[in-house]
Amino acid sequence: MLVAAAVCPCPPLLVPEVAAGAAPELNDARAACTDALGVLAAARPDLLVVIGPAEPSGRGTHPEGTRGSFHGFGVALDVRLGSAKGDDMDPAGAEPRLPPSLAVAGWLLERTGWSDAPIEGLGVGEPLAAEGCIEVGRGIAARAERVALLVMGDASACRTLKAPGYLDERAAPFDAEVARALGAADVPALKALDVELAYELKASGRAPWQVLAGAAEGAELGGALLFEDAPYGVGYLVATWS
């Protein structure tokens, strides 16, 4: 059963080495993510599942210890998803396999010194329909008596003229509704997110949020919105459910 969840954005810019001189601009987001992971630790889960958007080649499960890298962003920085327990499945010299969203999650977990429960990563692709996401979430919640989720994903990327997806007047209302739903732990609202609109607004968090909605069915959790902003024209949200 799901006992806690943390929702965090997944831009590689969260990692100071990647952001370089712009790193201070996301200090508040990093602090909120740290607070959110504290809620997960306080829930004392038996299993932590980290969920994030992935390209088709990065979909699927990633065992604890799987490597990730920020080399593609010009930074010689490697991370792992939790401890090194996955070395037998990810031997030395193997290419990093974590999608960027889960690499950011790995960095957050290392930064906060996570050691409270076993970890598994799950990459979900944009083509996964809402009902498919919900079914995945239901399966995750049934895997242990106390399950926690770290849900990575960004809101729209169309909030300003300089945003990756340019300005779209639908972006701000979409992000506001997602922020409300995450802050209120509103499962039906997350299930009802418009998949096509989320795709058009380049909201990478849509599928992970709907996995969360499936996992939270019947859990009766309360929500809190810890951070909401749109630096660089991309919606970043941090929330907790417990």
mmCIF file of C-alpha atoms in Angstrom:
data_model
loop_
_atom_site.group_PDB
_atom_site.id
_atom_site.type_symbol
_atom_site.label_atom_id
_atom_site.label_comp_id
_atom_site.label_asym_id
_atom_site.label_seq_id
_atom_site.Cartn_x
_atom_site.Cartn_y
_atom_site.Cartn_z
ATOM 1 C CA MET A 1 0.000 0.000 0.000
ATOM 2 C CA LEU A 2 1.177 3.514 -0.753
ATOM 3 C CA VAL A 3 2.114 5.332 2.458
ATOM 4 C CA ALA A 4 3.907 8.404 1.064
ATOM 5 C CA ALA A 5 4.919 10.115 -2.156
ATOM 6 C CA ALA A 6 7.165 12.977 -3.142
ATOM 7 C CA VAL A 7 6.752 14.767 -6.460
ATOM 8 C CA CYS A 8 9.806 16.591 -7.802
ATOM 9 C CA PRO A 9 10.806 18.219 -11.093
ATOM 10 C CA CYS A 10 13.476 16.500 -13.147
ATOM 11 C CA PRO A 11 15.532 19.084 -15.058
ATOM 12 C CA PRO A 12 19.262 18.264 -15.049
ATOM 13 C CA LEU A 13 19.686 21.929 -14.041
ATOM 14 C CA LEU A 14 18.752 20.835 -10.513
ATOM 15 C CA VAL A 15 22.288 19.450 -10.344
ATOM 16 C CA PRO A 16 24.547 22.440 -9.551
ATOM 17 C CA GLU A 17 27.418 21.117 -11.656
ATOM 18 C CA VAL A 18 25.111 21.088 -14.687
ATOM 19 C CA ALA A 19 23.590 24.488 -13.940
ATOM 20 C CA ALA A 20 27.035 26.024 -13.326
ATOM 21 C CA GLY A 21 26.665 29.798 -12.900
ATOM 22 C CA ALA A 22 22.872 29.565 -12.920
ATOM 23 C CA ALA A 23 22.804 27.101 -10.011
ATOM 24 C CA PRO A 24 21.543 29.618 -7.378
ATOM 25 C CA GLU A 25 18.394 30.192 -9.432
ATOM 26 C CA LEU A 26 17.069 26.764 -8.428
ATOM 27 C CA ASN A 27 18.174 26.786 -4.786
ATOM 28 C CA ASP A 28 14.574 27.034 -3.571
ATOM 29 C CA ALA A 29 13.536 24.092 -5.744
ATOM 30 C CA ARG A 30 16.437 21.996 -4.421
ATOM 31 C CA ALA A 31 15.520 22.845 -0.841
ATOM 32 C CA ALA A 32 11.904 21.862 -1.451
ATOM 33 C CA CYS A 33 13.021 18.549 -2.973
ATOM 34 C CA THR A 34 15.131 17.867 0.110
ATOM 35 C CA ASP A 35 12.120 18.527 2.337
ATOM 36 C CA ALA A 36 9.982 16.241 0.173
ATOM 37 C CA LEU A 37 12.455 13.372 0.477
ATOM 38 C CA GLY A 38 12.383 13.890 4.219
ATOM 39 C CA VAL A 39 8.668 13.100 4.156
ATOM 40 C CA LEU A 40 9.435 9.832 2.368
ATOM 41 C CA ALA A 41 12.032 8.871 4.959
ATOM 42 C CA ALA A 42 9.651 9.702 7.809
ATOM 43 C CA ALA A 43 7.101 7.264 6.358
ATOM 44 C CA ARG A 44 9.554 4.368 6.908
ATOM 45 C CA PRO A 45 8.651 2.506 3.707
ATOM 46 C CA ASP A 46 9.569 -1.088 2.941
ATOM 47 C CA LEU A 47 10.162 -0.146 -0.713
ATOM 48 C CA LEU A 48 10.866 3.109 -2.564
ATOM 49 C CA VAL A 49 9.973 3.181 -6.254
ATOM 50 C CA VAL A 50 11.358 6.081 -8.271
ATOM 51 C CA ILE A 51 9.276 6.929 -11.341
ATOM 52 C CA GLY A 52 10.285 9.282 -14.112
ATOM 53 C CA PRO A 53 9.696 10.066 -17.779
ATOM 54 C CA ALA A 54 11.833 8.164 -20.263
ATOM 55 C CA GLU A 55 12.304 7.779 -23.988
ATOM 56 C CA PRO A 56 11.182 4.411 -25.392
ATOM 57 C CA SER A 57 14.757 3.089 -25.095
ATOM 58 C CA GLY A 58 14.864 4.048 -21.415
ATOM 59 C CA ARG A 59 11.515 2.569 -20.399
ATOM 60 C CA GLY A 60 11.264 -0.269 -17.949
ATOM 61 C CA THR A 61 12.660 -1.086 -14.540
ATOM 62 C CA HIS A 62 16.082 -0.122 -13.218
ATOM 63 C CA PRO A 63 17.398 -2.051 -10.199
ATOM 64 C CA GLU A 64 19.042 -0.466 -7.220
ATOM 65 C CA GLY A 65 22.610 0.516 -8.017
ATOM 66 C CA THR A 66 21.973 1.234 -11.710
ATOM 67 C CA ARG A 67 24.290 3.922 -13.010
ATOM 68 C CA GLY A 68 23.319 7.251 -14.471
ATOM 69 C CA SER A 69 25.416 10.029 -15.931
ATOM 70 C CA PHE A 70 25.329 13.734 -16.742
ATOM 71 C CA HIS A 71 28.089 13.423 -19.329
ATOM 72 C CA GLY A 72 25.570 14.267 -22.043
ATOM 73 C CA PHE A 73 25.130 17.669 -20.411
ATOM 74 C CA GLY A 74 28.849 18.402 -20.467
ATOM 75 C CA VAL A 75 29.544 17.388 -16.858
ATOM 76 C CA ALA A 76 31.748 14.469 -15.801
ATOM 77 C CA LEU A 77 29.386 13.371 -13.050
ATOM 78 C CA ASP A 78 28.066 9.854 -12.449
ATOM 79 C CA VAL A 79 25.353 8.779 -10.024
ATOM 80 C CA ARG A 80 23.692 5.585 -8.896
ATOM 81 C CA LEU A 81 20.115 4.830 -8.061
ATOM 82 C CA GLY A 82 20.591 4.136 -4.380
ATOM 83 C CA SER A 83 23.402 1.843 -3.246
ATOM 84 C CA ALA A 84 25.718 -0.306 -5.307
ATOM 85 C CA LYS A 85 23.610 -3.432 -4.782
ATOM 86 C CA GLY A 86 22.859 -3.568 -8.479
ATOM 87 C CA ASP A 87 26.473 -4.121 -9.506
ATOM 88 C CA ASP A 88 25.800 -7.705 -10.522
ATOM 89 C CA MET A 89 23.255 -6.389 -13.038
ATOM 90 C CA ASP A 90 25.219 -3.258 -13.987
ATOM 91 C CA PRO A 91 28.892 -4.332 -14.052
ATOM 92 C CA ALA A 92 31.844 -1.988 -14.018
ATOM 93 C CA GLY A 93 32.424 -0.513 -17.432
ATOM 94 C CA ALA A 94 28.794 -0.811 -18.519
ATOM 95 C CA GLU A 95 27.198 2.192 -20.142
ATOM 96 C CA PRO A 96 24.989 4.276 -17.812
ATOM 97 C CA ARG A 97 21.414 3.153 -18.218
ATOM 98 C CA LEU A 98 19.279 5.534 -16.158
ATOM 99 C CA PRO A 99 17.173 7.977 -18.185
ATOM 100 C CA PRO A 100 17.950 11.609 -17.276
ATOM 101 C CA SER A 101 14.915 11.943 -14.998
ATOM 102 C CA LEU A 102 16.037 9.004 -12.875
ATOM 103 C CA ALA A 103 19.629 10.244 -12.890
ATOM 104 C CA VAL A 104 18.348 13.469 -11.322
ATOM 105 C CA ALA A 105 16.438 11.368 -8.783
ATOM 106 C CA GLY A 106 19.615 9.412 -8.062
ATOM 107 C CA TRP A 107 21.441 12.676 -7.438
ATOM 108 C CA LEU A 108 18.705 13.855 -5.056
ATOM 109 C CA LEU A 109 18.815 10.577 -3.147
ATOM 110 C CA GLU A 110 22.612 10.673 -2.863
ATOM 111 C CA ARG A 111 22.435 14.299 -1.746
ATOM 112 C CA THR A 112 20.059 13.447 1.070
ATOM 113 C CA GLY A 113 21.877 10.241 2.014
ATOM 114 C CA TRP A 114 18.913 7.935 1.407
ATOM 115 C CA SER A 115 19.365 4.569 3.115
ATOM 116 C CA ASP A 116 15.891 3.957 4.507
ATOM 117 C CA ALA A 117 14.559 1.284 2.137
ATOM 118 C CA PRO A 118 15.400 -0.692 -0.995
ATOM 119 C CA ILE A 119 14.980 1.286 -4.218
ATOM 120 C CA GLU A 120 13.747 0.443 -7.690
ATOM 121 C CA GLY A 121 13.525 2.782 -10.681
ATOM 122 C CA LEU A 122 10.826 2.829 -13.331
ATOM 123 C CA GLY A 123 10.982 4.785 -16.565
ATOM 124 C CA VAL A 124 7.643 5.508 -18.226
ATOM 125 C CA GLY A 125 7.262 6.777 -21.755
ATOM 126 C CA GLU A 126 4.985 9.499 -23.065
ATOM 127 C CA PRO A 127 2.981 7.046 -25.245
ATOM 128 C CA LEU A 128 1.718 5.165 -22.171
ATOM 129 C CA ALA A 129 -1.990 5.976 -21.972
ATOM 130 C CA ALA A 130 -3.679 7.126 -18.782
ATOM 131 C CA GLU A 131 -5.263 3.765 -17.980
ATOM 132 C CA GLY A 132 -1.949 2.024 -18.557
ATOM 133 C CA CYS A 133 -0.242 4.401 -16.123
ATOM 134 C CA ILE A 134 -2.964 3.839 -13.548
ATOM 135 C CA GLU A 135 -2.626 0.059 -13.851
ATOM 136 C CA VAL A 136 1.136 0.317 -13.376
ATOM 137 C CA GLY A 137 0.555 2.362 -10.227
ATOM 138 C CA ARG A 138 -1.879 -0.170 -8.818
ATOM 139 C CA GLY A 139 0.692 -2.901 -9.321
ATOM 140 C CA ILE A 140 3.402 -0.903 -7.581
ATOM 141 C CA ALA A 141 1.215 -0.209 -4.541
ATOM 142 C CA ALA A 142 0.557 -3.929 -4.134
ATOM 143 C CA ARG A 143 4.237 -4.872 -4.026
ATOM 144 C CA ALA A 144 4.874 -4.237 -0.322
ATOM 145 C CA GLU A 145 3.028 -3.407 2.864
ATOM 146 C CA ARG A 146 4.541 0.092 2.937
ATOM 147 C CA VAL A 147 5.425 1.582 -0.458
ATOM 148 C CA ALA A 148 6.736 5.101 -1.083
ATOM 149 C CA LEU A 149 7.077 6.816 -4.457
ATOM 150 C CA LEU A 150 9.491 9.464 -5.669
ATOM 151 C CA VAL A 151 7.740 10.832 -8.747
ATOM 152 C CA MET A 152 9.870 12.871 -11.135
ATOM 153 C CA GLY A 153 8.457 15.059 -13.896
ATOM 154 C CA ASP A 154 8.003 18.620 -15.119
ATOM 155 C CA ALA A 155 4.829 20.504 -15.881
ATOM 156 C CA SER A 156 4.394 22.402 -19.156
ATOM 157 C CA ALA A 157 7.364 23.738 -21.109
ATOM 158 C CA CYS A 158 5.357 26.525 -22.741
ATOM 159 C CA ARG A 159 5.044 29.245 -20.121
ATOM 160 C CA THR A 160 7.055 32.012 -21.855
ATOM 161 C CA LEU A 161 8.244 33.070 -25.295
ATOM 162 C CA LYS A 162 11.703 31.669 -24.519
ATOM 163 C CA ALA A 163 10.404 28.368 -23.142
ATOM 164 C CA PRO A 164 11.429 25.165 -24.939
ATOM 165 C CA GLY A 165 7.909 24.874 -26.367
ATOM 166 C CA TYR A 166 7.381 28.621 -26.916
ATOM 167 C CA LEU A 167 4.431 30.413 -25.296
ATOM 168 C CA ASP A 168 1.099 28.618 -25.167
ATOM 169 C CA GLU A 169 -1.795 30.329 -23.380
ATOM 170 C CA ARG A 170 -3.078 26.932 -22.214
ATOM 171 C CA ALA A 171 0.105 26.214 -20.259
ATOM 172 C CA ALA A 172 -0.479 28.345 -17.153
ATOM 173 C CA PRO A 173 -4.023 27.012 -16.517
ATOM 174 C CA PHE A 174 -2.828 23.447 -17.083
ATOM 175 C CA ASP A 175 0.023 23.891 -14.610
ATOM 176 C CA ALA A 176 -2.269 25.560 -12.078
ATOM 177 C CA GLU A 177 -4.647 22.588 -12.137
ATOM 178 C CA VAL A 178 -1.784 20.105 -11.793
ATOM 179 C CA ALA A 179 -0.383 22.109 -8.863
ATOM 180 C CA ARG A 180 -3.802 22.137 -7.225
ATOM 181 C CA ALA A 181 -4.280 18.408 -7.742
ATOM 182 C CA LEU A 182 -0.837 17.527 -6.416
ATOM 183 C CA GLY A 183 -1.219 19.837 -3.443
ATOM 184 C CA ALA A 184 -4.612 18.346 -2.590
ATOM 185 C CA ALA A 185 -3.676 14.702 -3.325
ATOM 186 C CA ASP A 186 -6.601 14.739 -5.747
ATOM 187 C CA VAL A 187 -6.421 11.289 -7.348
ATOM 188 C CA PRO A 188 -9.445 11.682 -9.675
ATOM 189 C CA ALA A 189 -8.072 14.967 -11.041
ATOM 190 C CA LEU A 190 -4.722 13.394 -11.884
ATOM 191 C CA LYS A 191 -6.437 10.459 -13.552
ATOM 192 C CA ALA A 192 -8.458 12.908 -15.652
ATOM 193 C CA LEU A 193 -5.477 14.889 -16.989
ATOM 194 C CA ASP A 194 -5.802 15.509 -20.717
ATOM 195 C CA VAL A 195 -3.128 13.285 -22.261
ATOM 196 C CA GLU A 196 -3.135 15.058 -25.627
ATOM 197 C CA LEU A 197 -2.962 18.514 -24.059
ATOM 198 C CA ALA A 198 -0.108 17.430 -21.777
ATOM 199 C CA TYR A 199 1.764 16.158 -24.833
ATOM 200 C CA GLU A 200 1.202 19.404 -26.737
ATOM 201 C CA LEU A 201 2.434 21.415 -23.735
ATOM 202 C CA LYS A 202 5.498 19.125 -23.362
ATOM 203 C CA ALA A 203 4.542 18.241 -19.767
ATOM 204 C CA SER A 204 6.904 15.337 -19.075
ATOM 205 C CA GLY A 205 5.328 14.606 -15.693
ATOM 206 C CA ARG A 206 1.921 13.539 -17.026
ATOM 207 C CA ALA A 207 2.572 9.790 -17.155
ATOM 208 C CA PRO A 208 4.446 9.611 -13.815
ATOM 209 C CA TRP A 209 1.694 11.623 -12.104
ATOM 210 C CA GLN A 210 -0.924 9.210 -13.409
ATOM 211 C CA VAL A 211 1.137 6.257 -12.147
ATOM 212 C CA LEU A 212 1.012 7.999 -8.763
ATOM 213 C CA ALA A 213 -2.763 8.314 -9.089
ATOM 214 C CA GLY A 214 -3.091 4.577 -9.645
ATOM 215 C CA ALA A 215 -0.845 3.761 -6.718
ATOM 216 C CA ALA A 216 -2.778 6.085 -4.404
ATOM 217 C CA GLU A 217 -6.203 4.534 -4.929
ATOM 218 C CA GLY A 218 -7.748 3.942 -1.530
ATOM 219 C CA ALA A 219 -4.706 5.241 0.350
ATOM 220 C CA GLU A 220 -6.428 8.326 1.854
ATOM 221 C CA LEU A 221 -3.310 10.496 1.827
ATOM 222 C CA GLY A 222 -3.135 14.239 2.392
ATOM 223 C CA GLY A 223 -1.158 16.498 0.063
ATOM 224 C CA ALA A 224 1.032 19.576 0.425
ATOM 225 C CA LEU A 225 2.451 21.779 -2.338
ATOM 226 C CA LEU A 226 5.977 22.833 -1.336
ATOM 227 C CA PHE A 227 7.145 24.662 -4.452
ATOM 228 C CA GLU A 228 5.649 26.097 -7.625
ATOM 229 C CA ASP A 229 7.497 28.194 -10.197
ATOM 230 C CA ALA A 230 8.277 28.354 -13.909
ATOM 231 C CA PRO A 231 11.918 29.336 -14.373
ATOM 232 C CA TYR A 232 13.032 29.202 -17.994
ATOM 233 C CA GLY A 233 9.365 28.898 -18.967
ATOM 234 C CA VAL A 234 9.025 25.352 -17.591
ATOM 235 C CA GLY A 235 6.669 24.487 -14.739
ATOM 236 C CA TYR A 236 8.451 22.986 -11.734
ATOM 237 C CA LEU A 237 6.387 21.556 -8.882
ATOM 238 C CA VAL A 238 7.321 19.920 -5.600
ATOM 239 C CA ALA A 239 4.633 18.216 -3.524
ATOM 240 C CA THR A 240 4.267 15.552 -0.871
ATOM 241 C CA TRP A 241 1.556 13.027 -0.086
ATOM 242 C CA SER A 242 1.478 11.374 3.309
#
